[in-house]
Coordinates of C-alpha atoms and ligand atoms in Angstrom, one line a residue:
X804 CA -154.8 -68.8 -42.2
X805 CA -152.4 -67.2 -39.9
X806 CA -155.5 -66.4 -37.8
X807 CA -156.9 -68.3 -34.9
X808 CA -159.9 -70.4 -35.8
X809 CA -162.9 -71.0 -33.6
X810 CA -161.5 -74.5 -32.8
X811 CA -158.2 -73.0 -31.7
X812 CA -159.9 -70.6 -29.3
X813 CA -161.1 -73.6 -27.3
X814 CA -157.5 -74.1 -26.1
X815 CA -157.4 -71.8 -23.1
X816 CA -154.3 -72.9 -21.1
X817 CA -150.7 -72.4 -22.0
X818 CA -149.9 -76.1 -21.7
X819 CA -152.8 -77.2 -24.0
X820 CA -152.0 -74.5 -26.6
X821 CA -148.3 -75.7 -26.6
X822 CA -149.1 -79.4 -26.6
X823 CA -152.2 -79.7 -28.8
X824 CA -153.5 -76.6 -30.7
X825 CA -153.3 -77.4 -34.4
X826 CA -153.4 -81.2 -34.0
X827 CA -155.9 -81.9 -36.7
X828 CA -156.0 -85.7 -36.5
X829 CA -158.9 -85.9 -39.0
X830 CA -157.1 -83.9 -41.7
X831 CA -153.6 -85.5 -41.1
X832 CA -154.5 -89.2 -41.1
X833 CA -154.3 -89.5 -37.3
X834 CA -150.7 -88.5 -37.2
X835 CA -149.8 -87.7 -33.6
X836 CA -147.4 -85.1 -34.9
X837 CA -148.7 -82.9 -37.7
X838 CA -146.7 -83.4 -41.0
X839 CA -144.2 -81.1 -42.7
X840 CA -145.8 -79.8 -45.8
X841 CA -142.5 -79.7 -47.7
X842 CA -144.1 -78.5 -51.0
X843 CA -143.7 -75.4 -53.1
X844 CA -147.2 -75.1 -54.5
X845 CA -150.7 -76.4 -54.0
X846 CA -152.7 -77.5 -57.1
X847 CA -155.9 -75.6 -57.6
X848 CA -159.3 -77.1 -58.4
X849 CA -160.1 -77.9 -62.0
X850 CA -162.8 -79.8 -63.7
X851 CA -160.3 -82.6 -64.4
X852 CA -158.9 -83.0 -60.9
X853 CA -162.2 -82.5 -59.1
X854 CA -160.5 -81.4 -55.9
X855 CA -161.7 -78.7 -53.5
X856 CA -159.8 -75.5 -52.8
X857 CA -157.6 -75.8 -49.7
X858 CA -157.1 -72.0 -49.6
X859 CA -153.3 -72.5 -50.1
X860 CA -151.5 -71.6 -53.4
X861 CA -147.8 -71.1 -52.9
X862 CA -145.5 -71.6 -49.8
X863 CA -144.1 -68.1 -49.9
X864 CA -147.5 -66.8 -48.9
X865 CA -148.8 -69.5 -46.6
X866 CA -148.0 -73.1 -45.7
X867 CA -150.1 -75.4 -43.5
X868 CA -147.2 -76.4 -41.2
X869 CA -146.2 -72.8 -40.7
X870 CA -149.8 -72.0 -40.0
X871 CA -149.9 -74.3 -37.0
X872 CA -146.8 -72.6 -35.5
X873 CA -148.4 -69.2 -36.2
X874 CA -151.7 -70.1 -34.5
X875 CA -149.9 -71.5 -31.4
X876 CA -147.9 -68.2 -31.0
X877 CA -151.0 -66.1 -31.7
X878 CA -152.9 -68.0 -29.0
X879 CA -150.1 -67.6 -26.5
X880 CA -149.8 -63.9 -27.1
X881 CA -153.5 -63.2 -27.1
X882 CA -153.5 -61.9 -30.7
X883 CA -155.9 -62.4 -33.6
X884 CA -153.1 -64.0 -35.7
X885 CA -149.4 -64.3 -36.1
X886 CA -146.8 -64.6 -38.9
X887 CA -143.6 -66.6 -38.8
X888 CA -140.5 -65.4 -40.5
X889 CA -137.1 -66.7 -41.5
X890 CA -135.4 -65.0 -38.6
X891 CA -136.1 -62.7 -35.6
X892 CA -134.7 -59.8 -37.6
X893 CA -137.1 -60.5 -40.5
X894 CA -140.0 -60.2 -38.1
X895 CA -138.6 -57.1 -36.3
X896 CA -137.7 -55.3 -39.6
X897 CA -141.2 -56.0 -40.9
X898 CA -142.9 -54.8 -37.7
X899 CA -140.8 -51.6 -37.7
X900 CA -141.6 -51.0 -41.4
X901 CA -145.3 -51.3 -40.9
X902 CA -145.2 -47.9 -39.0
X903 CA -142.5 -46.1 -41.0
X904 CA -143.0 -43.3 -43.5
X905 CA -140.3 -41.5 -45.4
X906 CA -138.8 -38.7 -43.2
X907 CA -140.7 -39.9 -40.1
X908 CA -139.3 -39.9 -36.6
X909 CA -138.9 -42.9 -34.3
X910 CA -138.4 -43.1 -30.5
X911 CA -136.3 -46.1 -29.5
X912 CA -135.1 -47.7 -26.4
X913 CA -131.3 -47.4 -26.3
X914 CA -130.5 -50.8 -24.9
X915 CA -132.7 -52.7 -27.4
X916 CA -131.3 -55.5 -29.6
X917 CA -128.3 -54.4 -31.7
X918 CA -129.8 -55.5 -35.0
X919 CA -132.9 -53.4 -34.5
X920 CA -130.7 -50.4 -33.5
X921 CA -128.6 -50.8 -36.7
X922 CA -131.7 -50.6 -38.8
X923 CA -133.1 -47.6 -37.1
X924 CA -129.8 -45.7 -36.6
X925 CA -128.2 -46.5 -39.9
X926 CA -130.2 -48.2 -42.6
X927 CA -133.6 -46.3 -42.4
X928 CA -132.0 -42.9 -41.9
X929 CA -129.7 -43.4 -44.8
X930 CA -132.3 -44.8 -47.2
X931 CA -135.4 -43.0 -46.3
X932 CA -134.5 -40.0 -44.1
X933 CA -135.9 -41.5 -41.0
X934 CA -134.9 -39.7 -37.8
X935 CA -134.6 -41.3 -34.3
X936 CA -134.3 -40.4 -30.6
X937 CA -132.8 -42.9 -28.2
X938 CA -134.3 -43.1 -24.7
X939 CA -133.3 -45.0 -21.6
X940 CA -137.0 -46.0 -21.3
X941 CA -137.5 -46.4 -17.6
X942 CA -139.5 -43.1 -17.3
X943 CA -142.7 -42.5 -19.3
X944 CA -142.0 -38.7 -19.1
X945 CA -138.7 -39.2 -20.9
X946 CA -140.4 -41.1 -23.7
X947 CA -143.2 -38.5 -24.0
X948 CA -140.6 -35.7 -24.2
X949 CA -138.9 -37.4 -27.1
X950 CA -142.1 -37.5 -29.2
X951 CA -142.3 -35.0 -32.2
X952 CA -145.1 -34.1 -34.5
X953 CA -143.6 -36.5 -37.2
X954 CA -143.1 -39.5 -34.8
X955 CA -144.8 -42.6 -36.2
X956 CA -143.3 -45.3 -34.0
X957 CA -142.2 -46.0 -30.5
X958 CA -139.9 -49.1 -30.5
X959 CA -139.7 -50.9 -27.2
X960 CA -137.8 -53.9 -25.8
X961 CA -138.9 -54.9 -22.3
X962 CA -137.0 -56.4 -20.6
X963 CA -133.9 -55.7 -22.7
X964 CA -131.5 -58.6 -22.9
X965 CA -128.3 -57.1 -21.5
X966 CA -129.3 -55.0 -18.4
X967 CA -132.9 -56.3 -18.4
X968 CA -134.4 -52.8 -18.2
X969 CA -138.1 -52.6 -18.5
X970 CA -140.6 -50.0 -19.7
X971 CA -144.1 -49.3 -18.4
X972 CA -146.0 -50.8 -21.4
X973 CA -149.5 -49.6 -20.5
X974 CA -148.4 -46.0 -19.9
X975 CA -146.3 -45.9 -23.2
X976 CA -149.1 -47.5 -25.2
X977 CA -151.6 -44.9 -23.8
X978 CA -149.4 -42.0 -24.8
X979 CA -148.8 -43.5 -28.3
X980 CA -152.5 -44.3 -28.9
X981 CA -153.6 -40.7 -27.9
X982 CA -151.3 -39.4 -30.6
X983 CA -151.9 -42.0 -33.3
X984 CA -148.3 -43.3 -33.0
X985 CA -147.6 -47.1 -33.5
X986 CA -145.9 -49.2 -30.9
X987 CA -143.7 -52.3 -31.6
X988 CA -142.1 -54.4 -28.9
X989 CA -139.4 -57.1 -29.0
X990 CA -140.9 -59.5 -26.4
X991 CA -138.1 -62.1 -26.7
X992 CA -136.8 -61.9 -23.2
X993 CA -140.2 -62.6 -21.5
X994 CA -141.6 -65.0 -24.1
X995 CA -145.4 -65.0 -24.5
X996 CA -145.6 -67.2 -21.4
X997 CA -144.4 -64.5 -19.1
X998 CA -145.7 -61.3 -20.7
X999 CA -148.4 -60.4 -23.3
X1000 CA -147.9 -56.9 -24.5
X1001 CA -151.0 -56.8 -26.7
X1002 CA -153.1 -56.9 -23.6
X1003 CA -151.4 -53.7 -22.4
X1004 CA -152.2 -51.9 -25.7
X1005 CA -149.0 -52.5 -27.7
X1006 CA -149.7 -52.8 -31.5
X1007 CA -147.1 -55.3 -32.7
X1008 CA -145.2 -57.9 -30.7
X1009 CA -142.0 -59.4 -32.3
X1010 CA -140.1 -62.5 -31.3
X1011 CA -137.1 -64.3 -32.4
X1012 CA -137.9 -68.0 -32.1
X1013 CA -134.2 -68.9 -32.3
X1014 CA -134.1 -68.6 -28.5
X1015 CA -136.6 -70.1 -26.0
X1016 CA -139.5 -70.7 -28.4
X1017 CA -137.5 -73.0 -30.6
X1018 CA -135.5 -74.0 -27.5
X1019 CA -133.1 -76.6 -29.0
X1020 CA -130.5 -74.4 -30.7
X1021 CA -131.4 -75.9 -34.0
X1022 CA -133.5 -73.2 -35.8
X1023 CA -133.3 -69.5 -36.7
X1024 CA -136.7 -67.9 -37.0
X1025 CA -139.0 -65.1 -36.0
X1026 CA -142.7 -64.3 -35.4
X1027 CA -144.9 -61.2 -35.3
X1028 CA -148.3 -61.0 -33.5
X1029 CA -150.9 -58.3 -33.8
X1030 CA -154.6 -57.6 -34.4
X1031 CA -156.4 -58.8 -37.5
X1032 CA -156.0 -55.8 -39.8
X1033 CA -152.2 -55.6 -39.3
X1034 CA -151.6 -59.3 -39.8
X1035 CA -153.8 -59.3 -42.9
X1036 CA -151.9 -56.5 -44.5
X1037 CA -148.4 -57.8 -43.6
X1038 CA -149.3 -61.3 -44.9
X1039 CA -150.8 -60.0 -48.1
X1040 CA -148.2 -57.4 -48.8
X1041 CA -144.9 -57.1 -46.8
X1042 CA -144.2 -60.7 -46.1
X1043 CA -145.2 -62.0 -49.5
X1044 CA -143.3 -59.3 -51.4
X1045 CA -140.1 -59.3 -49.2
X1046 CA -140.4 -63.1 -49.1
X1047 CA -139.3 -63.7 -45.6
X1048 CA -141.6 -66.5 -44.5
X1049 CA -140.3 -69.3 -42.3
X1050 CA -139.7 -72.5 -44.2
X1051 CA -141.9 -75.6 -43.4
X1052 CA -139.1 -77.7 -41.8
X1053 CA -138.2 -74.9 -39.3
X1054 CA -141.9 -74.4 -38.6
X1055 CA -142.2 -78.1 -37.8
X1056 CA -139.1 -77.8 -35.4
X1057 CA -140.7 -74.8 -33.9
X1058 CA -143.9 -76.7 -33.2
X1059 CA -141.8 -79.4 -31.7
X1060 CA -140.0 -76.9 -29.5
X1061 CA -143.2 -75.2 -28.3
X1062 CA -144.6 -78.4 -26.9
X1063 CA -142.1 -78.3 -24.1
X1064 CA -141.9 -74.5 -23.7
X1065 CA -143.8 -74.3 -20.4
X1066 CA -141.7 -77.1 -18.8
X1067 CA -138.4 -75.8 -20.2
X1068 CA -139.0 -72.3 -19.0
X1069 CA -140.0 -73.4 -15.6
X1070 CA -136.7 -75.2 -15.2
X1071 CA -134.6 -72.4 -16.8
X1072 CA -136.4 -70.0 -14.3
X1073 CA -135.6 -72.1 -11.3
X1074 CA -132.0 -72.6 -12.3
X1075 CA -131.7 -68.9 -13.2
X1076 CA -133.0 -67.8 -9.8
X1077 CA -130.5 -70.1 -8.0
X1078 CA -127.6 -68.9 -10.0
X1079 CA -128.6 -65.2 -9.7
X1080 CA -129.0 -65.6 -5.9
X1081 CA -125.6 -67.3 -5.7
X1082 CA -123.9 -64.6 -7.8
X1083 CA -125.5 -61.7 -5.9
X1084 CA -123.8 -62.8 -2.7
X1085 CA -120.5 -63.5 -4.4
X1086 CA -117.7 -61.1 -3.3
X1087 CA -116.2 -61.2 -6.8
X1088 CA -119.3 -60.0 -8.6
X1089 CA -120.1 -56.3 -8.5
X1090 CA -123.5 -56.3 -10.1
X1091 CA -126.1 -58.8 -11.2
X1092 CA -128.9 -57.9 -13.7
X1093 CA -131.8 -60.4 -13.4
X1094 CA -135.5 -59.6 -13.2
X1095 CA -136.9 -61.2 -10.1
X1096 CA -133.7 -61.0 -8.1
X1097 CA -133.2 -59.1 -4.8
X1098 CA -131.2 -56.3 -6.4
X1099 CA -133.3 -55.8 -9.5
X1100 CA -134.0 -52.1 -9.8
X1101 CA -137.5 -52.2 -11.4
X1102 CA -139.2 -54.5 -9.0
X1103 CA -142.6 -52.7 -9.5
X1104 CA -142.6 -53.2 -13.3
X1105 CA -141.5 -56.8 -12.8
X1106 CA -144.4 -57.4 -10.6
X1107 CA -146.8 -55.6 -12.9
X1108 CA -145.9 -57.3 -16.2
X1109 CA -143.8 -60.5 -15.8
X1110 CA -145.2 -63.7 -14.5
X1111 CA -141.9 -65.6 -14.4
X1112 CA -138.2 -65.7 -14.8
X1113 CA -135.8 -67.5 -17.1
X1114 CA -132.2 -68.4 -17.5
X1115 CA -130.8 -65.2 -18.9
X1116 CA -128.8 -62.8 -16.6
X1117 CA -125.8 -60.5 -16.8
X1118 CA -123.1 -59.8 -14.3
X1119 CA -120.2 -57.3 -13.9
X1120 CA -117.4 -59.3 -12.2
X1121 CA -114.3 -57.8 -10.6
X1122 CA -111.2 -57.4 -12.7
X1123 CA -110.1 -56.0 -16.0
X1124 CA -111.7 -57.0 -19.3
X1125 CA -108.7 -59.3 -19.9
X1126 CA -109.2 -61.0 -16.5
X1127 CA -112.9 -61.3 -17.1
X1128 CA -112.3 -62.9 -20.5
X1129 CA -110.0 -65.4 -18.8
X1130 CA -112.7 -66.2 -16.3
X1131 CA -115.0 -67.1 -19.2
X1132 CA -112.3 -69.2 -20.7
X1133 CA -112.1 -71.3 -17.5
X1134 CA -115.7 -72.3 -17.5
X1135 CA -116.5 -75.9 -18.5
X1136 CA -120.3 -76.0 -18.6
X1137 CA -120.9 -72.5 -19.9
X1138 CA -119.7 -72.5 -23.5
X1139 CA -118.5 -69.3 -25.0
X1140 CA -121.3 -68.3 -27.5
X1141 CA -123.7 -65.5 -28.3
X1142 CA -127.2 -66.9 -28.5
X1143 CA -129.3 -68.4 -25.7
X1144 CA -132.6 -70.1 -25.0
X1145 CA -131.5 -73.6 -25.9
X1146 CA -130.8 -76.4 -23.4
X1147 CA -127.2 -75.4 -23.0
X1148 CA -125.5 -72.9 -20.7
X1149 CA -123.5 -70.1 -22.3
X1150 CA -121.3 -67.2 -21.3
X1151 CA -120.2 -64.3 -23.4
X1152 CA -118.2 -61.0 -22.8
X1153 CA -120.2 -58.0 -24.1
X1154 CA -118.8 -54.5 -24.8
X1155 CA -121.8 -52.2 -24.5
X1156 CA -122.1 -49.7 -27.3
X1157 CA -121.6 -45.9 -26.6
X1158 CA -125.3 -45.0 -26.9
X1159 CA -126.4 -47.6 -24.4
X1160 CA -123.6 -46.6 -22.0
X1161 CA -124.8 -43.0 -22.3
X1162 CA -128.2 -44.3 -21.3
X1163 CA -127.2 -46.1 -18.2
X1164 CA -125.5 -49.4 -19.3
X1165 CA -122.1 -50.4 -17.9
X1166 CA -119.1 -50.4 -20.2
X1167 CA -119.0 -54.1 -20.4
X1168 CA -120.6 -57.2 -18.8
X1169 CA -120.8 -60.9 -19.0
X1170 CA -124.0 -62.4 -20.1
X1171 CA -124.9 -65.8 -18.9
X1172 CA -127.5 -68.2 -20.1
X1173 CA -128.3 -70.8 -17.5
X1174 CA -129.3 -74.0 -19.3
X1175 CA -131.0 -77.2 -18.3
X1176 CA -127.9 -78.9 -16.8
X1177 CA -127.7 -79.8 -13.1
X1178 CA -127.7 -76.4 -11.3
X1179 CA -125.3 -77.5 -8.5
X1180 CA -122.8 -78.4 -11.2
X1181 CA -123.3 -75.0 -12.9
X1182 CA -122.7 -73.1 -9.6
X1183 CA -119.6 -75.2 -8.9
X1184 CA -118.3 -74.4 -12.4
X1185 CA -118.9 -70.6 -11.8
X1186 CA -117.2 -70.9 -8.4
X1187 CA -114.0 -72.5 -9.7
X1188 CA -113.7 -69.9 -12.5
X1189 CA -114.6 -66.9 -10.3
X1190 CA -111.8 -67.8 -7.9
X1191 CA -109.3 -66.5 -10.5
X1192 CA -110.6 -63.0 -10.3
X1193 CA -109.3 -60.3 -7.9
X1194 CA -111.2 -59.3 -4.7
Ligands
PLP2634 C1 -131.5 -63.0 -31.0 C2 -132.4 -61.8 -30.8 C3 -132.9 -61.2 -31.9 C4 -132.6 -61.6 -33.3 O1 -133.2 -62.8 -33.7 P1 -132.6 -63.7 -34.9 O2 -133.5 -64.8 -35.0 O3 -131.2 -64.0 -34.7 O4 -132.7 -62.8 -36.2 C5 -133.8 -60.1 -31.7 N1 -134.1 -59.7 -30.5 C6 -133.5 -60.3 -29.4 C7 -133.9 -59.8 -28.0 C8 -132.7 -61.3 -29.5 O5 -132.1 -61.9 -28.4

């Protein structure tokens, strides 16, 4: 049910998958938008009711509205199936747990999302004796050297969402496969439109849909995509027992958001490129982190894996942390907030943690999300606020 059907596989372009996969007009009374199945249970066939089995039983295990969102995401990523969760962290923690064993060892990229790091550096070691090694991730040799006999998982995030560092997915997947080690990637930065890690040999792809996939800053959710046997086991066991399925209403909002994902990303990418190019030339900005920009350090990996850019970038401006916080406070369009991927522009001051600084991150940075507003107005807003910083 979380799997692509034969009919679904006829949708071969990103635009058609986003707009139309899952429209089952015959089943849904011709409704142009599929309905929200806002029901807890599904009655089963009896002699008295004479109905046929729909295959659904209880909405903690599967729900028809959630299924449509899952099949769209599976098709975009090129997986056999997908599962939606109540948050990105529910998807990520489930993906990680699939490959964990008590007392195993995990290799993890040091600049990956903070929540995933807290799990692997604190929760799993404390509860189940899991050990971990952090890597910077930009050299395959470094990752290979961190592997131990008891390693069961290599956890990747490429690009990461603060300094946008990338890993060579094909090379890491090959090393892992040869040793029977699982690979999980947080593919949130790229979205399935700009990178499909399964095609490069990665086992499980995780997303938060709270960012670009939902796209309207009105849902929290996650998704996990993989080959059939993994999806089947997680659907039957982990997701049903931990109970973290996405609710039908959020699923419906996600389907609504996905319809415009190609268009929105195109605009975020154009706006992001313009803002990045402006900031790279600005005398009050020391460093810009943006895949696709002139000064991006991993141009080869960008060309190999990513097919587009978006609105997320980080900068290190001149000045003390206090002066930089005051720069953020002077912005009118860029609201001070910690998410991204919606229609709105955002700016936030980030103190990088000690481990990521030890692996090449700066001490602090400003992360900007370039939204769908008029890009000249956004640049003018940055210009007036940057003028308060020292040369
Ligand atoms: C926001 C985010 C998450 C967490 O997603 P939630 O939906 O908030 O649980 C995970 N990874 C990345 C890269 C994110 O940006």
